XYZ file of C-alpha atoms in Angstrom:
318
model
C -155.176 -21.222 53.550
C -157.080 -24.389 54.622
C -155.968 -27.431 56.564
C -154.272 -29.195 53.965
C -152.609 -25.824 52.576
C -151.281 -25.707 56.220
C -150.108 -29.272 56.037
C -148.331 -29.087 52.838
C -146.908 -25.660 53.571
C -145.212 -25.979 56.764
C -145.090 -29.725 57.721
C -144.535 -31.683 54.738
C -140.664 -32.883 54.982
C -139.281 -35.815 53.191
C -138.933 -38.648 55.722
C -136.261 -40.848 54.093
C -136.122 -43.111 56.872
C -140.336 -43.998 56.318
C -140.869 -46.133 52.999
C -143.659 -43.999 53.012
C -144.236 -40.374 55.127
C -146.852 -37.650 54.821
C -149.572 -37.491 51.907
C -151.160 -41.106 52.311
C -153.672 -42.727 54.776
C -151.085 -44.144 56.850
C -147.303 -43.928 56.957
C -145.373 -46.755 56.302
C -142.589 -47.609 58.405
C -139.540 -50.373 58.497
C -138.218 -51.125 61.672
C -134.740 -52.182 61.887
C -134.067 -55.833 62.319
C -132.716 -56.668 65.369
C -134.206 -53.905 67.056
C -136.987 -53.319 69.709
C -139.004 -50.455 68.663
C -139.914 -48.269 71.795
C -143.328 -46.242 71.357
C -144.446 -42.860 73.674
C -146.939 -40.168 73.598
C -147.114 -36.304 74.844
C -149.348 -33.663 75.216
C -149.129 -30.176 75.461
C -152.426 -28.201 76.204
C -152.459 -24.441 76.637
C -152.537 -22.993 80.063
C -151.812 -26.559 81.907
C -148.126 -27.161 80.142
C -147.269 -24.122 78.704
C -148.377 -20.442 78.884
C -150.628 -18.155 76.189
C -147.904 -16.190 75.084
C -144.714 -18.685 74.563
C -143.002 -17.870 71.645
C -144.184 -20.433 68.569
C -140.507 -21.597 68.141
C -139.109 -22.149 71.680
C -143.169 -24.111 71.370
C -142.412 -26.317 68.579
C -138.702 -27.354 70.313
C -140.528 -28.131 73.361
C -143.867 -29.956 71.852
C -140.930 -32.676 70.444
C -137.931 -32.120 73.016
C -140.405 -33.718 75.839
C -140.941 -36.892 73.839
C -137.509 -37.054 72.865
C -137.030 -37.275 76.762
C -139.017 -40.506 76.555
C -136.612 -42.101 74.357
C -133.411 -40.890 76.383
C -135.021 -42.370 79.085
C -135.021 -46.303 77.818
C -131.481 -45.200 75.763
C -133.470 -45.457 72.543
C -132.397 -43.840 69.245
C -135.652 -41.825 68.064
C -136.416 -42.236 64.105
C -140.166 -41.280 63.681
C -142.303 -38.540 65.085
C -146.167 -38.433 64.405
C -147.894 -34.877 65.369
C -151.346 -33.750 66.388
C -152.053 -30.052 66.439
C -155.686 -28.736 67.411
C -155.326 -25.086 66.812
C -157.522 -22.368 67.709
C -157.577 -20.831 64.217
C -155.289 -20.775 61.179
C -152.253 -18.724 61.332
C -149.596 -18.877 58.854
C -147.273 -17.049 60.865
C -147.499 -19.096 64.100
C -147.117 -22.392 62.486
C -144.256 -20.882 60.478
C -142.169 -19.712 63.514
C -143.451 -23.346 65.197
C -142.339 -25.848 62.832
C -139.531 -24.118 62.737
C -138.541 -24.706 66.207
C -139.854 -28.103 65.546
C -137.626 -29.358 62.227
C -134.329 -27.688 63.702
C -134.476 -29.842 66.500
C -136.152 -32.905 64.855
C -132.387 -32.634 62.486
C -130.245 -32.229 65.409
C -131.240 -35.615 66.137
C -132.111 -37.586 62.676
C -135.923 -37.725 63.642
C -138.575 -37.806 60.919
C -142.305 -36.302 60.931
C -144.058 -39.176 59.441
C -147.807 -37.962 59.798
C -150.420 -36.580 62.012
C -153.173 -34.707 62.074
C -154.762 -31.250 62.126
C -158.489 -29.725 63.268
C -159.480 -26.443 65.454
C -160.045 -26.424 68.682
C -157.942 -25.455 71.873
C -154.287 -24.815 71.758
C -153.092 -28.701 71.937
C -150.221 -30.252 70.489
C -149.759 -34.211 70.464
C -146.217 -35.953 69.093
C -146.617 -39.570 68.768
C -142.535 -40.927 69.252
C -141.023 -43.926 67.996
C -136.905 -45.193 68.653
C -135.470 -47.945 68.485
C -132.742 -50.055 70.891
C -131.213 -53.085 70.023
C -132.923 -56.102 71.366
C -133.428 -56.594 75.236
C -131.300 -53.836 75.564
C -133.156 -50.855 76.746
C -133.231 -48.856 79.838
C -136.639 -50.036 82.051
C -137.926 -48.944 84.969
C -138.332 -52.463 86.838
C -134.857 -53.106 86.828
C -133.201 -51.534 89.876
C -131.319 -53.044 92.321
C -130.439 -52.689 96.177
C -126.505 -51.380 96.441
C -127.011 -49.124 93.706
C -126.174 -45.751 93.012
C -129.072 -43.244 92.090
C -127.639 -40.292 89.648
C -129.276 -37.820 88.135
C -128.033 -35.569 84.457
C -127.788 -32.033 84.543
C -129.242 -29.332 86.752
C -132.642 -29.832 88.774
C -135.126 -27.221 89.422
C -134.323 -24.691 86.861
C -137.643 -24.583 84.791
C -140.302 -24.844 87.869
C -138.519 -21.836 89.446
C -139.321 -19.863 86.259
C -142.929 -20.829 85.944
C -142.846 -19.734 89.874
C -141.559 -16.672 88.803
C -144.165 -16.428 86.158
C -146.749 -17.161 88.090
C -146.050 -13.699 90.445
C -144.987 -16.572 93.400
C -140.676 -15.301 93.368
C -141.684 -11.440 92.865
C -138.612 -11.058 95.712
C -136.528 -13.764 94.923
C -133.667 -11.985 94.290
C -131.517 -13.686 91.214
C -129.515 -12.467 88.762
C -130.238 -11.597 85.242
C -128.479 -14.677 84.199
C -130.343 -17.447 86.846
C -133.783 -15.538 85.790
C -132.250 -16.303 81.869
C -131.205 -19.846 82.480
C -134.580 -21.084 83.776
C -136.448 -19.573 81.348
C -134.179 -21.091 78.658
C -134.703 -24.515 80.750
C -138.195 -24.174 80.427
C -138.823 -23.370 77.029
C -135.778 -25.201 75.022
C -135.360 -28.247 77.716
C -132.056 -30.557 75.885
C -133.168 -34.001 75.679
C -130.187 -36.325 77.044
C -130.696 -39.091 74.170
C -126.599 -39.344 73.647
C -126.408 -39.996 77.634
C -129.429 -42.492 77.494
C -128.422 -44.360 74.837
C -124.201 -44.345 76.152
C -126.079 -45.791 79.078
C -127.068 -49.250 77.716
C -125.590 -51.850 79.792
C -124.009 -49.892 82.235
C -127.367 -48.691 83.646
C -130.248 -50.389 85.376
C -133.286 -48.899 85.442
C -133.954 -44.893 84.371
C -136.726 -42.667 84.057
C -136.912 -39.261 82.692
C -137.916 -36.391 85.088
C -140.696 -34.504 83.803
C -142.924 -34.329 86.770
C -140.659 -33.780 89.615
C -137.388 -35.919 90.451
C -138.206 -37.163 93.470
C -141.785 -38.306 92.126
C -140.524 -39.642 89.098
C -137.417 -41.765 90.894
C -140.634 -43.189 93.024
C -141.804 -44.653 89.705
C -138.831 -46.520 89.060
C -138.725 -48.028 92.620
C -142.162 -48.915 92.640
C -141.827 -50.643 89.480
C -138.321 -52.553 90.776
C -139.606 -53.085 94.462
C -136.855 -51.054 96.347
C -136.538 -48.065 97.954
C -134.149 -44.889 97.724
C -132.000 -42.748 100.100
C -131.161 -39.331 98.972
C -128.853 -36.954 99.878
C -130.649 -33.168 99.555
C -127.443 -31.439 99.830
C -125.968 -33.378 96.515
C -129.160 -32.605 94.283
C -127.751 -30.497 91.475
C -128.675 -26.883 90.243
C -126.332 -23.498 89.323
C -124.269 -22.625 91.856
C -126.904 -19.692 92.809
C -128.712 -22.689 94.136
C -126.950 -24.384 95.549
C -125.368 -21.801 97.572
C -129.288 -21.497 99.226
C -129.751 -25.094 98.732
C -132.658 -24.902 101.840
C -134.335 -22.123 99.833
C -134.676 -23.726 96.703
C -134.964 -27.684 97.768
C -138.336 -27.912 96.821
C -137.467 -27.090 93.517
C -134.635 -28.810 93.369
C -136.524 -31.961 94.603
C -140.010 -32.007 93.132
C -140.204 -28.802 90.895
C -141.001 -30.533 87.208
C -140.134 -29.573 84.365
C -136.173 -30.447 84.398
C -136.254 -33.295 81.206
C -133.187 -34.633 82.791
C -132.515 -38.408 83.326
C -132.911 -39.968 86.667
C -131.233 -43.551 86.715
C -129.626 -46.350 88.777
C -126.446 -48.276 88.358
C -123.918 -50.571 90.347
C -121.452 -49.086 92.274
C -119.059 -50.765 90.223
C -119.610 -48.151 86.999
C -119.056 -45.293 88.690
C -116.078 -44.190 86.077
C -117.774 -45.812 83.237
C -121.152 -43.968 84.594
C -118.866 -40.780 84.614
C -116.971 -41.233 81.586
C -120.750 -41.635 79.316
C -121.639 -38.219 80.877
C -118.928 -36.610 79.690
C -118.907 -37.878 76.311
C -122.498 -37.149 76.081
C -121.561 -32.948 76.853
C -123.415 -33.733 80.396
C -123.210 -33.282 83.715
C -123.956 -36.264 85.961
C -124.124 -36.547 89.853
C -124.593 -39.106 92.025
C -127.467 -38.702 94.398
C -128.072 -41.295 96.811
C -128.423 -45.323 96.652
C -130.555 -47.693 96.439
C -132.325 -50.052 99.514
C -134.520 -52.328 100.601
C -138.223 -51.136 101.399
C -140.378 -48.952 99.625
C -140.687 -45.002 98.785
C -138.178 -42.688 98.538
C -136.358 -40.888 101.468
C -134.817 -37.471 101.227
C -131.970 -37.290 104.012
C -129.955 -33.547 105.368
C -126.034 -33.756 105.634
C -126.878 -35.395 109.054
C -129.219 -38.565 107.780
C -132.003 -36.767 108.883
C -135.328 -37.432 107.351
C -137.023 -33.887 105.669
C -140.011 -33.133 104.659
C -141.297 -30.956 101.148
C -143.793 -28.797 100.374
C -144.154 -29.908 96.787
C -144.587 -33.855 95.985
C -144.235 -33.457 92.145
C -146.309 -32.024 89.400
C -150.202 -33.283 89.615
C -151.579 -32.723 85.519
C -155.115 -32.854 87.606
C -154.043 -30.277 90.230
């Protein structure tokens, strides 16, 4: 098998939504009038996002679940997917197993692999991600204001405590079978919120997705609006295992990585509307804290009490 066996084997599709996909110089794509097309980029390297031995599947869910994070993030509908792999050597059964992971969840969510590209090298994967939302309509990060409410989707912390764990750093932690399970599960097949994001268009202000830590990746949305954030550690959302040792597992909780949950802001006056999209969208959604004036972000105890964390988010040059 050579590159373009590999190509044609396990990642030619048809892309009925391209005029024209794979097999050509360049893929040819029509935008849909009307629309702003929204354009993001991830990459997954071996040993710095993802361990040696990760199963090829739960790989090829993750390589395009974190881009489709991008796109929940601005409320964007994803249609086209470009993808990158440098692999270390040719191996039909690994890029079976991985674009299998891949397609299922590219057809949960109507995206198509238009084109990429293929050559040896180090264990990297690349997707290229284009959505769409209709026109001055997307979810930004410059667009918070003072009064309002910070929420965040799901549950935090879940897939940094199981690279801890990995890692030989919770040898003693002491959860259950089913935590231990759950993070895992969060790590490897993280659920992109794109029916949340997009049920968020004009009800939201500003949103970010939280890949690197929620506390540093709220900062990015308040130093792109000018504001400042108070949040309430004891509201910040994990399983109930957690929760119940909230002081244990803040740092986690706060600035672990790895969650793929949304992170966004919105006037007090959607709270229902806020909590009727989340459950429509099969997610949980909590608020968090608010908005102010100033600058940075301020994590507050049941008593308004500044704290201080360990971790301040996930460095990619740590």
């Amino acid at each position: 098998m050579n590159e373009f066996d590999l190509i044609r084997q396990y990642f030619t599709r048809q892309a009925p939504s391209a005029v024209l996909g794979i097999g050509d110089d360049a893929a040819i794509l029509r935008p849909t009038p009307g629309q702003d097309l929204h354009v993001s980029v991830d990459m997954l390297v071996e040993g710095r996002h993802f361990f040696a031995d990760v199963s090829p599947q739960a790989l090829g869910h993750k390589t395009l679940a974190v881009n489709l994070s991008d796109m929940a993030a601005m409320g964007a509908k994803p249609r086209w997917a470009f993808l990158s792999l440098a692999l270390p050597q040719l191996d039909e059964a690994w890029a079976r197993d991985f674009s299998r992971g891949l397609f299922a969840l590219a057809g949960q969510y109507g995206v198509d692999l238009a084109g990429g590209d293929t050559t040896r090298g180090p264990l990297t994967l690349s997707v290229t991600i284009m959505g769409e939302t209709p026109q001055g309509q997307a979810l930004r990060r410059d667009a918070a204001q003072v009064g309002d409410d910070v929420w965040v989707s799901g549950e935090l912390g879940l897939g940094a405590i199981a690279v801890a764990v990995r890692n030989g750093l919770l040898a003693d932690a002491g959860l259950s079978e089913d935590v231990l399970a759950a993070c895992q599960c969060k790590l490897d097949f993280p659920v992109p919120r794109l029916e949340l994001g997009q049920a968020l268009l004009g009800v939201a202000h500003a949103a970010a997705d939280v890949s690197d830590g929620l506390l540093a990746d709220l900062g990015h949305i308040l130093t792109a609006s000018g504001v400042a954030a108070e949040i309430r550690a004891d509201s910040l959302p994990s399983l109930p295992q957690l929760e119940a040792e909230r002081a244990r597992w803040l740092d986690y909780l706060a600035a672990g990585g790895d969650d793929y949950e949304l992170c966004f802001t919105a006037p007090q006056a959607a709270r229902e509307t806020v909590e009727a999209a989340g459950k429509a969208a099969g997610c949980r959604v909590t608020r968090i804290g608010h908005i102010v004036a100033g600058s940075g972000v301020r994590l507050l105890d049941g008593q308004g009490v500044a704290m201080t964390l360990k971790k301040a988010g996930y460095d990619h040059f740590a």
